[in-house]
XYZ file of C-alpha atoms in Angstrom:
586
model
C 0.845 -33.237 -7.242
C -0.999 -36.568 -7.783
C -0.008 -39.404 -5.423
C 2.197 -42.088 -6.980
C 0.563 -45.324 -8.239
C 1.750 -48.657 -9.693
C 1.725 -47.080 -13.166
C 3.957 -44.178 -12.079
C 7.565 -44.582 -13.281
C 10.112 -44.701 -10.494
C 12.308 -42.154 -12.287
C 9.453 -39.652 -12.459
C 8.810 -40.117 -8.733
C 12.462 -39.471 -7.949
C 12.463 -36.336 -10.100
C 9.285 -34.990 -8.522
C 10.649 -35.289 -4.985
C 13.459 -32.697 -5.327
C 11.156 -30.341 -7.257
C 8.625 -30.473 -4.452
C 11.300 -29.827 -1.834
C 12.590 -26.844 -3.819
C 9.046 -25.479 -4.095
C 8.509 -25.852 -0.331
C 11.816 -24.174 0.467
C 10.975 -21.302 -1.871
C 7.640 -20.872 -0.088
C 9.360 -20.730 3.321
C 11.892 -18.194 2.051
C 9.095 -16.128 0.527
C 7.219 -16.069 3.812
C 10.323 -15.106 5.757
C 11.101 -12.359 3.250
C 7.562 -10.969 3.533
C 7.903 -10.838 7.305
C 11.268 -9.128 7.025
C 9.979 -6.707 4.396
C 6.988 -5.764 6.552
C 9.084 -4.802 9.578
C 8.191 -1.338 10.776
C 10.696 1.488 11.017
C 10.504 1.309 14.810
C 11.774 -2.270 14.791
C 14.553 -1.383 12.356
C 15.931 1.587 14.310
C 15.550 0.075 17.798
C 18.873 -1.887 17.735
C 20.613 1.197 16.340
C 19.406 3.320 19.241
C 20.220 0.654 21.832
C 23.780 0.224 20.571
C 24.288 3.986 20.219
C 23.164 4.642 23.805
C 25.262 1.713 25.050
C 28.394 2.978 23.285
C 27.779 6.478 24.644
C 27.408 5.448 28.287
C 29.998 2.669 28.320
C 33.131 4.894 28.480
C 31.612 7.897 30.269
C 33.015 7.227 33.736
C 36.344 6.255 32.203
C 36.468 9.454 30.153
C 35.793 11.558 33.255
C 38.553 9.783 35.183
C 41.074 10.065 32.348
C 40.343 13.747 31.702
C 40.709 14.429 35.405
C 44.158 12.822 35.389
C 45.206 14.553 32.157
C 44.186 18.008 33.367
C 45.880 17.364 36.694
C 49.132 16.490 34.916
C 48.887 19.534 32.620
C 48.285 21.819 35.599
C 51.355 20.542 37.434
C 53.498 20.729 34.296
C 52.528 24.353 33.813
C 52.404 25.585 37.406
C 54.437 23.257 39.661
C 56.703 20.970 37.644
C 58.963 20.410 40.672
C 56.176 18.577 42.523
C 55.841 15.908 39.850
C 57.370 12.583 41.024
C 60.282 11.106 39.114
C 58.183 8.292 37.666
C 55.687 10.863 36.307
C 52.696 9.340 38.115
C 50.906 12.052 40.088
C 49.117 10.715 43.212
C 45.378 11.191 43.535
C 45.869 13.309 46.619
C 47.710 15.952 44.606
C 44.863 16.041 42.057
C 42.423 17.014 44.836
C 44.112 20.367 45.417
C 42.282 23.580 44.417
C 44.299 24.176 41.230
C 43.629 20.877 39.400
C 40.047 20.794 40.718
C 39.409 24.260 39.284
C 40.749 23.169 35.892
C 38.595 20.055 35.919
C 35.504 22.069 36.878
C 36.218 24.474 34.036
C 36.522 21.526 31.646
C 33.141 20.147 32.733
C 31.543 23.558 32.172
C 33.152 23.883 28.735
C 32.001 20.390 27.794
C 28.439 21.169 28.918
C 28.434 24.400 26.903
C 29.788 22.636 23.817
C 27.178 19.880 24.153
C 24.399 22.463 24.450
C 25.683 24.492 21.495
C 26.386 21.386 19.411
C 22.960 19.942 20.180
C 21.269 23.191 19.172
C 23.131 23.486 15.862
C 23.054 19.811 14.882
C 19.305 19.591 15.500
C 18.749 22.349 12.976
C 21.151 20.830 10.458
C 19.685 17.323 10.772
C 16.165 18.618 10.139
C 17.106 20.795 7.180
C 19.574 18.526 5.410
C 17.329 15.547 6.102
C 14.874 17.050 3.614
C 17.628 17.427 1.006
C 19.474 14.111 1.031
C 17.182 11.913 3.142
C 17.341 10.629 6.696
C 19.660 7.647 6.256
C 22.719 9.593 4.968
C 22.393 11.925 7.951
C 22.246 8.933 10.309
C 25.360 7.416 8.745
C 27.185 10.750 8.951
C 26.389 11.076 12.662
C 27.546 7.536 13.374
C 30.734 8.183 11.419
C 31.302 11.269 13.574
C 30.919 9.136 16.704
C 33.479 6.675 15.336
C 35.959 9.447 14.562
C 35.504 11.014 18.004
C 35.969 7.704 19.824
C 38.936 6.810 17.625
C 40.579 10.133 18.509
C 40.105 9.533 22.227
C 41.390 5.970 21.947
C 44.424 7.065 19.943
C 45.236 9.648 22.631
C 45.699 6.793 25.103
C 48.391 5.220 22.892
C 50.280 8.416 22.027
C 53.299 8.958 24.335
C 53.655 12.610 23.357
C 51.616 14.827 25.693
C 51.080 17.527 23.059
C 49.872 15.016 20.484
C 47.571 13.346 22.999
C 46.138 16.715 23.998
C 45.463 17.581 20.345
C 43.597 14.305 19.851
C 41.557 14.989 22.980
C 40.575 18.399 21.578
C 39.423 16.691 18.364
C 37.380 14.245 20.441
C 35.831 17.047 22.503
C 34.732 19.085 19.469
C 33.383 16.229 17.348
C 31.621 14.489 20.238
C 29.788 17.739 20.988
C 28.020 17.515 17.625
C 27.867 13.717 17.164
C 26.323 12.029 20.181
C 23.432 9.669 20.696
C 21.037 12.644 21.027
C 21.081 13.660 17.318
C 21.062 9.960 16.422
C 17.852 9.591 18.438
C 16.413 12.698 16.793
C 17.200 11.350 13.310
C 15.646 7.973 14.084
C 12.578 9.705 15.468
C 12.211 11.601 12.204
C 12.371 8.291 10.346
C 9.601 6.971 12.594
C 7.478 10.089 12.032
C 7.915 9.700 8.262
C 6.357 6.241 8.252
C 4.142 5.875 11.348
C 0.397 6.336 11.170
C -0.954 9.303 13.094
C -2.757 7.130 15.638
C 0.387 5.050 16.313
C 2.969 7.831 16.170
C 3.081 8.597 19.902
C 3.517 4.949 20.886
C 6.232 4.464 18.256
C 8.213 7.513 19.414
C 7.912 6.410 23.022
C 9.260 2.961 22.147
C 12.338 4.409 20.397
C 13.154 6.519 23.432
C 12.673 3.437 25.570
C 15.343 1.708 23.492
C 17.759 4.542 24.352
C 16.930 4.257 28.048
C 17.437 0.491 27.865
C 20.890 0.990 26.369
C 21.847 3.285 29.212
C 20.921 0.867 32.017
C 23.859 -1.590 31.728
C 26.322 0.866 30.204
C 27.777 2.420 33.369
C 28.043 -0.806 35.357
C 29.452 -2.732 32.389
C 31.879 0.062 31.575
C 33.153 0.155 35.161
C 33.591 -3.623 35.184
C 35.606 -3.660 31.948
C 37.683 -0.735 33.190
C 38.643 -2.569 36.387
C 39.388 -5.859 34.628
C 41.126 -4.741 31.437
C 41.923 -1.044 31.695
C 40.824 2.042 29.728
C 42.397 1.047 26.401
C 40.438 -2.187 26.157
C 37.255 -0.396 27.135
C 37.716 2.259 24.451
C 38.497 -0.382 21.818
C 35.328 -2.312 22.745
C 33.314 0.913 22.499
C 34.854 1.613 19.106
C 33.907 -1.887 17.955
C 30.283 -1.362 19.054
C 30.153 1.910 17.110
C 31.499 0.237 13.983
C 28.932 -2.545 14.345
C 26.215 0.111 14.636
C 27.475 1.834 11.492
C 27.558 -1.420 9.514
C 24.030 -2.300 10.616
C 22.782 1.190 9.716
C 24.417 1.148 6.288
C 22.885 -2.239 5.433
C 19.464 -2.820 3.910
C 18.075 -3.440 7.391
C 17.656 0.329 7.868
C 15.770 1.864 4.953
C 15.363 5.402 3.741
C 12.057 6.943 4.801
C 12.274 10.346 3.129
C 12.879 9.845 -0.568
C 11.206 10.009 -3.946
C 8.221 12.350 -4.028
C 8.915 13.566 -0.502
C 12.319 14.910 -1.530
C 10.792 16.628 -4.576
C 8.029 18.242 -2.527
C 10.509 19.288 0.171
C 12.792 20.839 -2.444
C 9.942 22.898 -3.880
C 8.884 24.026 -0.414
C 12.476 24.913 0.464
C 12.964 26.932 -2.734
C 9.823 28.929 -2.059
C 10.842 29.698 1.516
C 14.367 30.601 0.370
C 12.927 33.018 -2.182
C 10.778 34.676 0.454
C 13.677 34.872 2.920
C 15.931 36.422 0.273
C 13.328 39.050 -0.527
C 13.017 39.951 3.138
C 16.801 40.042 3.482
C 17.177 42.381 0.520
C 14.448 44.645 1.847
C 16.217 44.761 5.191
C 19.689 45.555 3.879
C 19.094 47.629 0.740
C 19.375 51.399 1.042
C 19.495 54.452 -1.147
C 23.268 54.693 -0.758
C 24.103 51.676 -2.907
C 23.395 48.121 -3.896
C 23.073 45.629 -1.035
C 24.935 42.993 -3.060
C 28.216 44.926 -3.139
C 30.979 45.664 -0.708
C 30.837 45.065 3.033
C 27.054 45.138 3.039
C 27.051 41.913 1.034
C 29.189 40.221 3.702
C 26.867 41.423 6.444
C 23.802 40.274 4.541
C 25.298 36.846 3.840
C 26.213 36.462 7.511
C 22.682 37.414 8.481
C 21.255 34.848 6.087
C 23.591 32.137 7.448
C 22.507 32.783 11.051
C 18.905 32.963 9.904
C 19.285 29.545 8.250
C 20.471 27.955 11.515
C 17.534 29.422 13.436
C 15.069 28.636 10.667
C 13.338 25.738 12.525
C 12.814 27.963 15.571
C 11.488 30.800 13.432
C 8.983 28.413 11.895
C 7.302 28.208 15.299
C 5.987 31.719 14.790
C 2.298 32.347 14.042
C 1.070 31.802 10.500
C -1.932 33.206 8.680
C -4.581 30.722 7.615
C -6.689 30.955 4.498
C -9.582 32.545 6.388
C -7.304 35.314 7.682
C -7.026 34.043 11.272
C -3.716 33.274 12.963
C -2.469 29.742 13.606
C -0.655 29.748 16.972
C -0.526 26.001 17.536
C 3.259 25.594 17.190
C 3.874 28.908 18.958
C 1.999 27.816 22.078
C 3.604 24.376 21.931
C 7.116 25.842 21.754
C 6.517 28.229 24.671
C 4.897 25.487 26.761
C 7.769 23.102 26.113
C 10.288 25.814 27.015
C 8.831 26.220 30.502
C 8.393 22.470 30.959
C 12.043 21.885 29.968
C 13.110 24.630 32.373
C 11.403 22.676 35.142
C 12.746 19.238 34.238
C 16.099 20.077 32.643
C 17.949 20.102 35.964
C 15.976 17.287 37.587
C 18.653 14.570 37.400
C 21.493 16.695 38.895
C 19.052 17.967 41.515
C 18.203 14.392 42.510
C 21.867 13.441 42.841
C 22.641 16.557 44.875
C 19.620 15.962 47.117
C 20.625 12.347 47.757
C 24.223 13.298 48.500
C 23.851 16.479 50.537
C 20.435 16.174 52.204
C 20.019 12.405 52.615
C 23.788 11.831 53.126
C 23.929 8.794 50.846
C 27.129 7.266 49.533
C 27.824 6.674 45.791
C 26.658 3.042 46.032
C 23.228 4.095 47.309
C 23.038 6.839 44.700
C 23.893 4.351 41.981
C 21.185 1.984 43.199
C 18.594 4.738 43.155
C 19.530 6.002 39.682
C 19.578 2.440 38.322
C 16.065 1.844 39.663
C 14.890 5.099 38.119
C 16.462 4.146 34.776
C 14.726 0.763 34.823
C 11.341 2.364 35.500
C 12.013 4.911 32.767
C 12.721 2.131 30.280
C 9.607 0.183 31.256
C 7.515 3.321 31.053
C 8.754 4.390 27.617
C 8.863 0.937 26.041
C 5.826 -0.727 27.637
C 3.535 1.385 29.797
C 3.308 4.606 27.808
C 2.791 3.002 24.363
C 0.033 0.864 25.901
C -1.562 3.864 27.599
C -1.341 6.002 24.449
C -2.823 3.298 22.212
C -5.631 2.226 24.537
C -6.347 5.780 25.581
C -6.652 6.917 21.982
C -8.952 3.994 21.196
C -11.181 4.839 24.164
C -11.123 8.519 23.258
C -12.109 7.733 19.660
C -15.080 5.639 20.816
C -16.227 8.411 23.130
C -15.761 10.851 20.288
C -17.853 8.749 17.892
C -20.549 8.407 20.554
C -20.596 12.204 20.893
C -21.122 12.549 17.154
C -24.055 10.164 17.315
C -25.608 12.033 20.231
C -25.265 15.337 18.402
C -26.869 13.906 15.303
C -29.658 12.372 17.393
C -30.254 15.729 19.050
C -30.517 17.291 15.593
C -33.165 14.772 14.587
C -30.828 12.511 12.631
C -30.336 8.801 12.999
C -28.091 7.719 15.859
C -26.747 4.585 14.177
C -24.233 2.101 15.436
C -20.531 2.793 15.910
C -19.707 1.132 12.595
C -22.339 3.239 10.832
C -20.999 6.425 12.384
C -17.431 5.569 11.434
C -18.589 4.769 7.906
C -19.376 8.452 7.521
C -15.636 9.146 7.417
C -14.397 9.596 3.827
C -12.247 6.838 2.369
C -8.544 7.260 3.178
C -9.266 9.614 6.068
C -7.894 8.692 9.488
C -9.667 9.041 12.803
C -7.890 12.375 13.252
C -10.551 13.966 11.021
C -13.405 11.931 12.380
C -15.588 14.987 12.688
C -15.600 18.744 12.204
C -12.013 20.069 12.321
C -13.196 23.097 14.284
C -14.264 20.841 17.149
C -12.008 20.062 20.112
C -13.084 16.424 20.150
C -11.069 14.987 17.274
C -8.733 12.083 17.983
C -5.700 14.191 17.037
C -6.354 16.360 20.077
C -5.879 13.371 22.367
C -2.096 13.895 22.299
C -2.579 17.439 23.607
C -4.704 16.125 26.477
C -2.100 13.447 27.171
C 0.713 16.010 27.232
C -1.303 18.172 29.590
C -1.967 15.297 31.981
C 1.731 14.387 32.019
C 2.557 17.898 33.219
C -0.247 17.729 35.803
C 1.184 14.479 37.248
C 4.708 15.935 37.214
C 3.829 18.726 39.655
C 2.911 16.797 42.851
C 5.645 14.218 42.279
C 8.348 16.875 41.912
C 7.061 18.579 45.052
C 7.036 15.239 46.870
C 10.698 14.626 46.034
C 11.577 17.806 47.919
C 10.031 16.346 51.072
C 11.432 12.796 50.776
C 13.074 11.632 54.001
C 14.855 8.464 52.868
C 16.076 6.598 49.817
C 12.977 4.400 49.586
C 10.626 7.367 49.336
C 12.891 9.024 46.801
C 13.030 5.928 44.570
C 9.245 5.506 44.776
C 8.516 9.131 43.829
C 11.150 9.209 41.089
C 9.883 5.942 39.625
C 6.315 7.252 39.543
C 7.672 10.377 37.887
C 9.199 8.243 35.143
C 5.738 6.909 34.274
C 5.176 10.298 32.631
C 8.507 10.262 30.786
C 6.461 9.909 27.596
C 5.730 13.634 27.622
C 8.692 14.096 25.278
C 7.446 11.779 22.494
C 3.945 13.214 22.954
C 5.346 16.693 22.371
C 7.015 15.506 19.164
C 3.783 13.866 18.009
C 1.816 17.081 18.592
C 4.416 19.052 16.625
C 4.280 16.558 13.755
C 0.478 16.761 13.659
C 0.618 20.557 13.389
C 2.197 20.728 9.922
C 2.309 18.758 6.700
C 4.371 15.524 6.640
C 7.010 17.291 4.540
C 7.554 19.926 7.227
C 7.205 17.630 10.264
C 10.959 17.252 10.760
C 11.606 20.982 10.891
C 8.628 21.550 13.205
C 9.917 18.939 15.650
C 13.425 20.394 15.338
C 12.141 23.884 16.171
C 10.486 22.706 19.386
C 13.552 20.612 20.269
C 15.824 23.633 19.784
C 13.640 25.649 22.143
C 14.006 22.802 24.625
C 17.789 22.907 24.164
C 17.780 26.591 25.137
C 15.704 25.801 28.225
C 17.932 22.888 29.240
C 20.906 25.229 28.934
C 19.285 27.950 31.061
C 17.839 25.565 33.669
C 21.168 24.613 35.322
C 22.198 28.268 35.419
C 19.014 29.379 37.183
C 18.027 26.391 39.301
C 21.634 25.324 39.920
C 22.502 28.703 41.416
C 19.318 28.564 43.508
C 20.263 25.094 44.700
C 23.683 26.186 45.903
C 22.073 28.861 48.104
C 19.128 26.938 49.558
C 19.957 23.214 49.603
C 21.291 23.236 53.174
C 18.533 25.312 54.804
C 15.496 24.795 52.516
C 16.179 22.063 49.927
C 12.545 21.935 48.824
C 12.750 25.455 47.343
C 14.394 24.313 44.102
C 11.755 21.598 43.645
C 8.993 24.163 44.183
C 10.525 26.337 41.483
C 10.809 23.381 39.087
C 7.172 22.428 39.741
C 6.153 26.040 39.104
C 7.864 25.995 35.704
C 6.107 22.741 34.787
C 2.785 24.213 35.945
C 3.250 27.193 33.633
C 4.109 24.821 30.777
C 0.936 22.833 31.427
C -1.212 25.976 31.503
C 0.262 27.141 28.188
C -0.980 23.968 26.499
C -4.571 25.099 27.043
C -4.614 27.513 24.049
C -3.464 24.744 21.653
C -6.510 24.404 19.420
C -7.537 21.335 17.541
C -8.731 23.363 14.565
C -5.145 24.501 13.890
C -3.779 21.003 13.294
C -2.792 19.965 9.782
C -5.583 18.585 7.580
C -4.623 17.195 4.160
C -5.970 19.524 1.454
C -7.206 16.542 -0.582
C -9.564 15.527 2.215
C -12.594 17.719 2.616
C -13.917 18.303 6.095
C -17.592 17.786 6.885
C -18.114 21.546 6.962
C -16.606 21.862 3.501
C -18.715 18.970 2.237
C -21.932 20.579 3.525
C -21.011 23.925 1.942
C -20.252 22.204 -1.374
C -23.591 20.409 -1.288
C -25.444 23.646 -0.554
C -23.696 25.341 -3.487
C -24.715 22.477 -5.766
C -28.335 22.850 -4.659
């Protein structure tokens, strides 16, 4: 706008002022909206994961204490009603007798089994239904389940009737087994995988898991403080309010759908084709010369078989596939087996640490809490800061070394060894650094995640062995904190699984490997826990040697994971294909 002069009417100057201010304000709003619109999925799901982990850990100690009191009261009502005081309040000393303790131990086992079973089933359902309705509806459904579970537990504290309170506690136990922060994290990770670039996927997944670890750091201490100051009812109501805030934030436009439009159409077509093939195999399995497989009891058996097959479908997808050239693709198969052994070695690590600190080092709960808090802080820093930095910088360094190798090979073949920019210009337009050179080579940037996963397992082994020889709390905290620097092995595993299949099938591939890990984490306490009970007094390092051995086997099984078996978009021709096409044209 021209500056005012003596010939400019005063009225025109007054009218131009507000118009200019409106234009400036619109520009500021436009800039703010562009920044908001360009927020990555990682930034959008991070507060959801933090609040979900916080609401999960906040009432945990309170829930354990309340369930211990409830089961103690039920045991005395059923077995020794005469020993109950007139006021109905059973002293803590009476709850330490063998009967109530046995009931409480049985409850903890049942809860662990339900969590393992619920985690296995819900992982499969989240992956499969996420390709039908999208990721965001699944996230909202899980958060709604958390709200219902917490509301049931809170209502049980206000119900005077023991039978009614017990029924509400059963509802809480069942629903919370399927709707916890673990499937919420898995759903958010799928949303990150849907949108993250291949070279930034590992760092993004590590950051989301760091948000969960950050939410768990203050949860136990804050929950204990609120419990002492205001009681269990106030604590449960605060937790319920945090869950409702999380649901409102997730249902708003802040969290956006990442699997919609063409992705849903392509996933539906892929699902229909796999369903057709599965139905043909089912009919071939159940049909006989005696009658039609679609009639009578055989139909019920076949339908039951298909239902169980549908739940295990992500795990079955880890089996070997046949490539176009007739060779077998065992990338996901080796990854699943390797992760099974690695999860067997690390699945019981936290309980083993607590038992070692309590029984071997003779530490009190305050010292144990200090050690676990320090480990949690290092885990958060590793997942949110150190590991994303190491993955990003390491991949960049690996890509430069990889490009230099290409130039040296071309120079050895008598071709020009141009600059880095010239060598990278040979990559077709729209092609990432994952296909920087021949897909049959083991030097592509996509293979960096496999190397990173392997090195994490290598570092795990001496640190786990060192924990078994720790003599004091300081040594234990130092070794455990160093161990947490490799906590990014989990997001690396998910990134490798996502790189093994097409983007449409990435969720089910990750779910299959996660379900294998769920089986291992269920079997690990049974095997290593029983070994611990027999050897912790005489030879406590034995269980750590066994855990390190499992991790070693998992690391060795990553060696057969080949770079040539990763997913390459069919629209992008590899250099080998380009050379063959050029020779055919000649």
